[in-house]
Amino acid sequence: RSSPIKASSAMANVLVTFDVDGTLIESAGDDANRMHKEAFAHAFKSVLGLDTGIDCVPHHGFTDPLILLAVALHHGIEEARVRACFDELKQSMIDYVRAKTETEGIAFAGKGIRALPGVEDLLKRLKAKSDGDGAKQRGRLFVGLGTGNLEPIGWLKMESLGLKPLFTSPPLGGFGTDFMVEALQPHNPQSSRFFFRYLELPRCR
C-alpha cells in the first residue's frame, strides 16, 4: 500500500523555471546580446536623454529594472526621477524590440546569443515528460522562465533560438517586468559598485 505522502507527491504539479542569460543562453560574437543592449540604449535616450549603454556599470546578474537604475545613477540622474520613469523606461524597451522584430524578423532577437550546450536536449526531455501519456496520473510538469529580463525580451530570445515551443503554453514565469528593486545604501558617485536587494514575484497564469 502506498503511503499518503507518496501518493500525494505523485499527483503534485511541478513548476520548473530557468534563468535566461548564463543559464539557457550566452552572449557571443561582435553583436553580443545585441537586441537587449539596443533596447536599453533606446530607453535611456528616449526617456532620460542619455546617450549611453549598459556596459558603463557592472551588471552581471542584475535584473533589467536594476540595470536601468544603476546606469541612470552612474550618469547622475536622481533616483526619484528614475523611479518615476520606470514604467516608461520598461515600455520603451519593449516597444523597441517589438518594432525591430516586426521589421527585421525574429532573427534580430537572436543576434549575438546562442543556446548553451545541452539546453535544447534538456528542454525536450522536460516537454516529453509534460506531454507524456502518464502526465495526468503523475501531475503536470510546467516549464517556464524565472529571469530579470523583461518578459517580452526573455521570450523573444527563446523564440529566436527555436526554444520557445519547448516551454509550457501559454507561457508562464517571473520576469523583470514583475518586480521592483530597492537600494540597500545611498549611491556613492565615486564607486562603480551598487548593492541592491529585490523581491521577485513569480506570475503564473
PDB file of C-alpha atoms in Angstrom:
ATOM      1  CA  ARG A   1       0.000   0.000   0.000  1.00  0.00           C
ATOM      2  CA  SER A   2       1.362   3.400  -0.963  1.00  0.00           C
ATOM      3  CA  SER A   3       1.859   5.886   1.818  1.00  0.00           C
ATOM      4  CA  PRO A   4      -0.370   9.018   1.726  1.00  0.00           C
ATOM      5  CA  ILE A   5       2.725  11.190   1.316  1.00  0.00           C
ATOM      6  CA  LYS A   6       3.978   9.286  -1.709  1.00  0.00           C
ATOM      7  CA  ALA A   7       0.536   9.182  -3.266  1.00  0.00           C
ATOM      8  CA  SER A   8       0.123  12.911  -2.771  1.00  0.00           C
ATOM      9  CA  SER A   9       3.579  13.641  -4.203  1.00  0.00           C
ATOM     10  CA  ALA A  10       2.862  11.510  -7.273  1.00  0.00           C
ATOM     11  CA  MET A  11      -0.152  13.678  -8.119  1.00  0.00           C
ATOM     12  CA  ALA A  12       1.509  17.022  -7.452  1.00  0.00           C
ATOM     13  CA  ASN A  13       2.040  19.546 -10.213  1.00  0.00           C
ATOM     14  CA  VAL A  14       5.660  20.630 -10.623  1.00  0.00           C
ATOM     15  CA  LEU A  15       6.938  24.012 -11.838  1.00  0.00           C
ATOM     16  CA  VAL A  16      10.459  24.207 -13.290  1.00  0.00           C
ATOM     17  CA  THR A  17      11.831  27.646 -14.123  1.00  0.00           C
ATOM     18  CA  PHE A  18      15.074  28.707 -15.756  1.00  0.00           C
ATOM     19  CA  ASP A  19      17.048  31.913 -15.724  1.00  0.00           C
ATOM     20  CA  VAL A  20      17.937  33.070 -19.237  1.00  0.00           C
ATOM     21  CA  ASP A  21      21.335  34.748 -19.557  1.00  0.00           C
ATOM     22  CA  GLY A  22      24.142  32.498 -18.452  1.00  0.00           C
ATOM     23  CA  THR A  23      21.801  29.579 -17.759  1.00  0.00           C
ATOM     24  CA  LEU A  24      19.994  28.799 -21.013  1.00  0.00           C
ATOM     25  CA  ILE A  25      21.936  31.087 -23.335  1.00  0.00           C
ATOM     26  CA  GLU A  26      25.180  33.014 -23.607  1.00  0.00           C
ATOM     27  CA  SER A  27      26.275  36.120 -25.476  1.00  0.00           C
ATOM     28  CA  ALA A  28      28.562  35.547 -28.452  1.00  0.00           C
ATOM     29  CA  GLY A  29      30.431  37.435 -31.153  1.00  0.00           C
ATOM     30  CA  ASP A  30      30.719  41.086 -32.069  1.00  0.00           C
ATOM     31  CA  ASP A  31      26.937  41.559 -31.742  1.00  0.00           C
ATOM     32  CA  ALA A  32      26.830  40.040 -28.244  1.00  0.00           C
ATOM     33  CA  ASN A  33      23.323  40.370 -26.766  1.00  0.00           C
ATOM     34  CA  ARG A  34      22.544  42.999 -29.402  1.00  0.00           C
ATOM     35  CA  MET A  35      18.768  43.223 -29.088  1.00  0.00           C
ATOM     36  CA  HIS A  36      18.841  43.611 -25.323  1.00  0.00           C
ATOM     37  CA  LYS A  37      21.627  46.185 -25.313  1.00  0.00           C
ATOM     38  CA  GLU A  38      19.999  48.235 -28.066  1.00  0.00           C
ATOM     39  CA  ALA A  39      16.714  48.217 -26.151  1.00  0.00           C
ATOM     40  CA  PHE A  40      18.422  49.670 -23.090  1.00  0.00           C
ATOM     41  CA  ALA A  41      20.205  52.325 -25.156  1.00  0.00           C
ATOM     42  CA  HIS A  42      16.937  53.297 -26.830  1.00  0.00           C
ATOM     43  CA  ALA A  43      15.155  53.663 -23.490  1.00  0.00           C
ATOM     44  CA  PHE A  44      17.932  55.755 -21.955  1.00  0.00           C
ATOM     45  CA  LYS A  45      17.911  58.092 -24.953  1.00  0.00           C
ATOM     46  CA  SER A  46      14.165  58.405 -25.490  1.00  0.00           C
ATOM     47  CA  VAL A  47      13.126  58.717 -21.837  1.00  0.00           C
ATOM     48  CA  LEU A  48      16.117  60.217 -19.990  1.00  0.00           C
ATOM     49  CA  GLY A  49      18.002  61.869 -22.852  1.00  0.00           C
ATOM     50  CA  LEU A  50      21.143  59.829 -22.147  1.00  0.00           C
ATOM     51  CA  ASP A  51      23.459  58.613 -24.915  1.00  0.00           C
ATOM     52  CA  THR A  52      24.720  55.561 -23.081  1.00  0.00           C
ATOM     53  CA  GLY A  53      24.654  51.806 -22.801  1.00  0.00           C
ATOM     54  CA  ILE A  54      24.730  49.252 -20.029  1.00  0.00           C
ATOM     55  CA  ASP A  55      28.449  48.472 -20.122  1.00  0.00           C
ATOM     56  CA  CYS A  56      29.309  51.601 -18.133  1.00  0.00           C
ATOM     57  CA  VAL A  57      28.409  49.757 -14.906  1.00  0.00           C
ATOM     58  CA  PRO A  58      28.863  46.190 -13.628  1.00  0.00           C
ATOM     59  CA  HIS A  59      25.542  44.458 -14.338  1.00  0.00           C
ATOM     60  CA  HIS A  60      26.111  40.710 -14.322  1.00  0.00           C
ATOM     61  CA  GLY A  61      23.178  39.076 -12.545  1.00  0.00           C
ATOM     62  CA  PHE A  62      21.175  42.308 -12.381  1.00  0.00           C
ATOM     63  CA  THR A  63      17.505  42.472 -13.272  1.00  0.00           C
ATOM     64  CA  ASP A  64      16.531  44.810 -16.101  1.00  0.00           C
ATOM     65  CA  PRO A  65      14.982  47.391 -13.731  1.00  0.00           C
ATOM     66  CA  LEU A  66      18.127  47.255 -11.601  1.00  0.00           C
ATOM     67  CA  ILE A  67      20.290  47.883 -14.669  1.00  0.00           C
ATOM     68  CA  LEU A  68      18.118  50.850 -15.626  1.00  0.00           C
ATOM     69  CA  LEU A  69      18.551  52.306 -12.169  1.00  0.00           C
ATOM     70  CA  ALA A  70      22.282  51.605 -11.894  1.00  0.00           C
ATOM     71  CA  VAL A  71      23.124  53.178 -15.259  1.00  0.00           C
ATOM     72  CA  ALA A  72      20.994  56.259 -14.609  1.00  0.00           C
ATOM     73  CA  LEU A  73      22.583  56.762 -11.182  1.00  0.00           C
ATOM     74  CA  HIS A  74      26.009  56.372 -12.748  1.00  0.00           C
ATOM     75  CA  HIS A  75      25.209  59.325 -15.025  1.00  0.00           C
ATOM     76  CA  GLY A  76      23.983  61.482 -12.172  1.00  0.00           C
ATOM     77  CA  ILE A  77      20.230  61.111 -12.676  1.00  0.00           C
ATOM     78  CA  GLU A  78      18.364  61.451  -9.378  1.00  0.00           C
ATOM     79  CA  GLU A  79      16.944  58.190  -8.087  1.00  0.00           C
ATOM     80  CA  ALA A  80      13.483  59.684  -7.593  1.00  0.00           C
ATOM     81  CA  ARG A  81      13.366  60.695 -11.253  1.00  0.00           C
ATOM     82  CA  VAL A  82      14.414  57.219 -12.400  1.00  0.00           C
ATOM     83  CA  ARG A  83      11.807  55.531 -10.250  1.00  0.00           C
ATOM     84  CA  ALA A  84       9.118  57.857 -11.546  1.00  0.00           C
ATOM     85  CA  CYS A  85      10.102  56.822 -15.087  1.00  0.00           C
ATOM     86  CA  PHE A  86      10.407  53.070 -14.531  1.00  0.00           C
ATOM     87  CA  ASP A  87       7.202  52.151 -16.356  1.00  0.00           C
ATOM     88  CA  GLU A  88       8.073  54.440 -19.268  1.00  0.00           C
ATOM     89  CA  LEU A  89      11.627  53.073 -19.463  1.00  0.00           C
ATOM     90  CA  LYS A  90      10.480  49.458 -19.489  1.00  0.00           C
ATOM     91  CA  GLN A  91       7.767  50.140 -22.052  1.00  0.00           C
ATOM     92  CA  SER A  92      10.295  51.937 -24.257  1.00  0.00           C
ATOM     93  CA  MET A  93      12.484  48.834 -24.245  1.00  0.00           C
ATOM     94  CA  ILE A  94       9.531  46.595 -25.066  1.00  0.00           C
ATOM     95  CA  ASP A  95       8.276  48.861 -27.857  1.00  0.00           C
ATOM     96  CA  TYR A  96      11.759  48.927 -29.366  1.00  0.00           C
ATOM     97  CA  VAL A  97      12.252  45.162 -29.540  1.00  0.00           C
ATOM     98  CA  ARG A  98       8.745  44.607 -30.876  1.00  0.00           C
ATOM     99  CA  ALA A  99       9.252  47.183 -33.625  1.00  0.00           C
ATOM    100  CA  LYS A 100      12.654  45.791 -34.573  1.00  0.00           C
ATOM    101  CA  THR A 101      11.481  42.182 -34.742  1.00  0.00           C
ATOM    102  CA  GLU A 102       8.452  43.262 -36.759  1.00  0.00           C
ATOM    103  CA  THR A 103      10.626  44.985 -39.366  1.00  0.00           C
ATOM    104  CA  GLU A 104      13.704  42.729 -39.302  1.00  0.00           C
ATOM    105  CA  GLY A 105      12.149  39.425 -38.263  1.00  0.00           C
ATOM    106  CA  ILE A 106      12.737  37.204 -35.268  1.00  0.00           C
ATOM    107  CA  ALA A 107      16.357  36.694 -36.379  1.00  0.00           C
ATOM    108  CA  PHE A 108      17.111  40.142 -34.950  1.00  0.00           C
ATOM    109  CA  ALA A 109      16.387  38.852 -31.450  1.00  0.00           C
ATOM    110  CA  GLY A 110      18.897  36.062 -31.933  1.00  0.00           C
ATOM    111  CA  LYS A 111      21.852  38.248 -32.924  1.00  0.00           C
ATOM    112  CA  GLY A 112      24.761  37.747 -30.563  1.00  0.00           C
ATOM    113  CA  ILE A 113      23.236  34.980 -28.456  1.00  0.00           C
ATOM    114  CA  ARG A 114      23.306  31.179 -28.578  1.00  0.00           C
ATOM    115  CA  ALA A 115      21.915  28.333 -26.548  1.00  0.00           C
ATOM    116  CA  LEU A 116      24.333  26.716 -24.143  1.00  0.00           C
ATOM    117  CA  PRO A 117      25.279  23.068 -24.777  1.00  0.00           C
ATOM    118  CA  GLY A 118      22.656  20.609 -23.589  1.00  0.00           C
ATOM    119  CA  VAL A 119      19.889  23.175 -23.134  1.00  0.00           C
ATOM    120  CA  GLU A 120      17.741  22.113 -26.092  1.00  0.00           C
ATOM    121  CA  ASP A 121      18.038  18.437 -25.170  1.00  0.00           C
ATOM    122  CA  LEU A 122      17.065  19.139 -21.554  1.00  0.00           C
ATOM    123  CA  LEU A 123      14.043  21.203 -22.549  1.00  0.00           C
ATOM    124  CA  LYS A 124      12.933  18.495 -24.990  1.00  0.00           C
ATOM    125  CA  ARG A 125      13.130  15.904 -22.224  1.00  0.00           C
ATOM    126  CA  LEU A 126      11.099  18.057 -19.884  1.00  0.00           C
ATOM    127  CA  LYS A 127       8.489  18.659 -22.567  1.00  0.00           C
ATOM    128  CA  ALA A 128       8.271  14.919 -23.229  1.00  0.00           C
ATOM    129  CA  LYS A 129       7.586  14.336 -19.534  1.00  0.00           C
ATOM    130  CA  SER A 130       4.976  17.079 -19.516  1.00  0.00           C
ATOM    131  CA  ASP A 131       3.225  15.790 -22.643  1.00  0.00           C
ATOM    132  CA  GLY A 132       3.643  12.060 -21.946  1.00  0.00           C
ATOM    133  CA  ASP A 133       0.792   9.584 -21.588  1.00  0.00           C
ATOM    134  CA  GLY A 134       1.224   9.405 -17.821  1.00  0.00           C
ATOM    135  CA  ALA A 135       1.247  13.150 -17.247  1.00  0.00           C
ATOM    136  CA  LYS A 136      -2.303  13.297 -15.895  1.00  0.00           C
ATOM    137  CA  GLN A 137      -1.647  10.483 -13.474  1.00  0.00           C
ATOM    138  CA  ARG A 138       1.650  11.979 -12.290  1.00  0.00           C
ATOM    139  CA  GLY A 139       0.529  15.586 -12.112  1.00  0.00           C
ATOM    140  CA  ARG A 140       1.516  18.136 -14.701  1.00  0.00           C
ATOM    141  CA  LEU A 141       5.018  19.486 -15.271  1.00  0.00           C
ATOM    142  CA  PHE A 142       5.122  23.204 -16.064  1.00  0.00           C
ATOM    143  CA  VAL A 143       8.279  24.721 -17.571  1.00  0.00           C
ATOM    144  CA  GLY A 144       8.788  28.487 -17.596  1.00  0.00           C
ATOM    145  CA  LEU A 145      11.280  31.294 -17.113  1.00  0.00           C
ATOM    146  CA  GLY A 146      12.448  32.982 -13.912  1.00  0.00           C
ATOM    147  CA  THR A 147      14.572  35.863 -15.138  1.00  0.00           C
ATOM    148  CA  GLY A 148      15.366  39.522 -14.666  1.00  0.00           C
ATOM    149  CA  ASN A 149      14.745  40.072 -18.398  1.00  0.00           C
ATOM    150  CA  LEU A 150      11.603  41.994 -19.241  1.00  0.00           C
ATOM    151  CA  GLU A 151       9.057  39.358 -20.230  1.00  0.00           C
ATOM    152  CA  PRO A 152       8.821  40.097 -23.993  1.00  0.00           C
ATOM    153  CA  ILE A 153      12.615  40.250 -24.259  1.00  0.00           C
ATOM    154  CA  GLY A 154      13.098  36.940 -22.474  1.00  0.00           C
ATOM    155  CA  TRP A 155      10.598  35.157 -24.696  1.00  0.00           C
ATOM    156  CA  LEU A 156      11.931  36.750 -27.883  1.00  0.00           C
ATOM    157  CA  LYS A 157      15.349  35.321 -27.031  1.00  0.00           C
ATOM    158  CA  MET A 158      13.797  31.871 -26.606  1.00  0.00           C
ATOM    159  CA  GLU A 159      11.784  32.205 -29.814  1.00  0.00           C
ATOM    160  CA  SER A 160      14.775  33.344 -31.859  1.00  0.00           C
ATOM    161  CA  LEU A 161      16.703  30.217 -30.856  1.00  0.00           C
ATOM    162  CA  GLY A 162      13.771  27.886 -31.516  1.00  0.00           C
ATOM    163  CA  LEU A 163      13.345  27.078 -27.825  1.00  0.00           C
ATOM    164  CA  LYS A 164      10.023  28.729 -27.001  1.00  0.00           C
ATOM    165  CA  PRO A 165       7.845  25.778 -28.196  1.00  0.00           C
ATOM    166  CA  LEU A 166       9.594  23.603 -25.613  1.00  0.00           C
ATOM    167  CA  PHE A 167       8.112  25.624 -22.742  1.00  0.00           C
ATOM    168  CA  THR A 168       4.622  25.315 -21.305  1.00  0.00           C
ATOM    169  CA  SER A 169       1.932  27.099 -23.306  1.00  0.00           C
ATOM    170  CA  PRO A 170       0.606  29.640 -22.519  1.00  0.00           C
ATOM    171  CA  PRO A 171       3.981  30.953 -21.286  1.00  0.00           C
ATOM    172  CA  LEU A 172       4.492  31.487 -17.570  1.00  0.00           C
ATOM    173  CA  GLY A 173       7.141  32.617 -15.131  1.00  0.00           C
ATOM    174  CA  GLY A 174       8.582  35.587 -13.260  1.00  0.00           C
ATOM    175  CA  PHE A 175      10.299  38.485 -15.043  1.00  0.00           C
ATOM    176  CA  GLY A 176      11.891  41.882 -14.669  1.00  0.00           C
ATOM    177  CA  THR A 177       8.516  43.326 -15.612  1.00  0.00           C
ATOM    178  CA  ASP A 178       7.028  41.794 -12.446  1.00  0.00           C
ATOM    179  CA  PHE A 179       9.206  43.139  -9.655  1.00  0.00           C
ATOM    180  CA  MET A 180      10.944  46.270  -8.431  1.00  0.00           C
ATOM    181  CA  VAL A 181      14.358  46.863  -6.873  1.00  0.00           C
ATOM    182  CA  GLU A 182      15.370  48.753  -3.747  1.00  0.00           C
ATOM    183  CA  ALA A 183      18.723  50.299  -2.872  1.00  0.00           C
ATOM    184  CA  LEU A 184      20.400  48.987   0.259  1.00  0.00           C
ATOM    185  CA  GLN A 185      22.617  52.023   0.669  1.00  0.00           C
ATOM    186  CA  PRO A 186      22.915  55.512  -0.833  1.00  0.00           C
ATOM    187  CA  HIS A 187      24.609  55.675  -4.206  1.00  0.00           C
ATOM    188  CA  ASN A 188      28.254  56.687  -3.991  1.00  0.00           C
ATOM    189  CA  PRO A 189      29.241  58.590  -7.173  1.00  0.00           C
ATOM    190  CA  GLN A 190      32.883  57.681  -6.521  1.00  0.00           C
ATOM    191  CA  SER A 191      32.180  53.980  -6.662  1.00  0.00           C
ATOM    192  CA  SER A 192      31.073  51.771  -9.527  1.00  0.00           C
ATOM    193  CA  ARG A 193      29.665  49.211  -7.100  1.00  0.00           C
ATOM    194  CA  PHE A 194      25.995  49.012  -6.220  1.00  0.00           C
ATOM    195  CA  PHE A 195      24.340  46.893  -3.569  1.00  0.00           C
ATOM    196  CA  PHE A 196      20.668  46.105  -4.020  1.00  0.00           C
ATOM    197  CA  ARG A 197      18.012  43.772  -2.810  1.00  0.00           C
ATOM    198  CA  TYR A 198      14.944  42.835  -4.812  1.00  0.00           C
ATOM    199  CA  LEU A 199      11.735  40.939  -4.255  1.00  0.00           C
ATOM    200  CA  GLU A 200      10.742  38.547  -7.015  1.00  0.00           C
ATOM    201  CA  LEU A 201       7.075  37.885  -7.505  1.00  0.00           C
ATOM    202  CA  PRO A 202       6.627  34.976  -9.952  1.00  0.00           C
ATOM    203  CA  ARG A 203       3.493  35.274 -12.039  1.00  0.00           C
ATOM    204  CA  CYS A 204       1.814  32.076 -13.169  1.00  0.00           C
ATOM    205  CA  ARG A 205      -1.122  32.396 -15.472  1.00  0.00           C
TER     206      ARG A 205
END
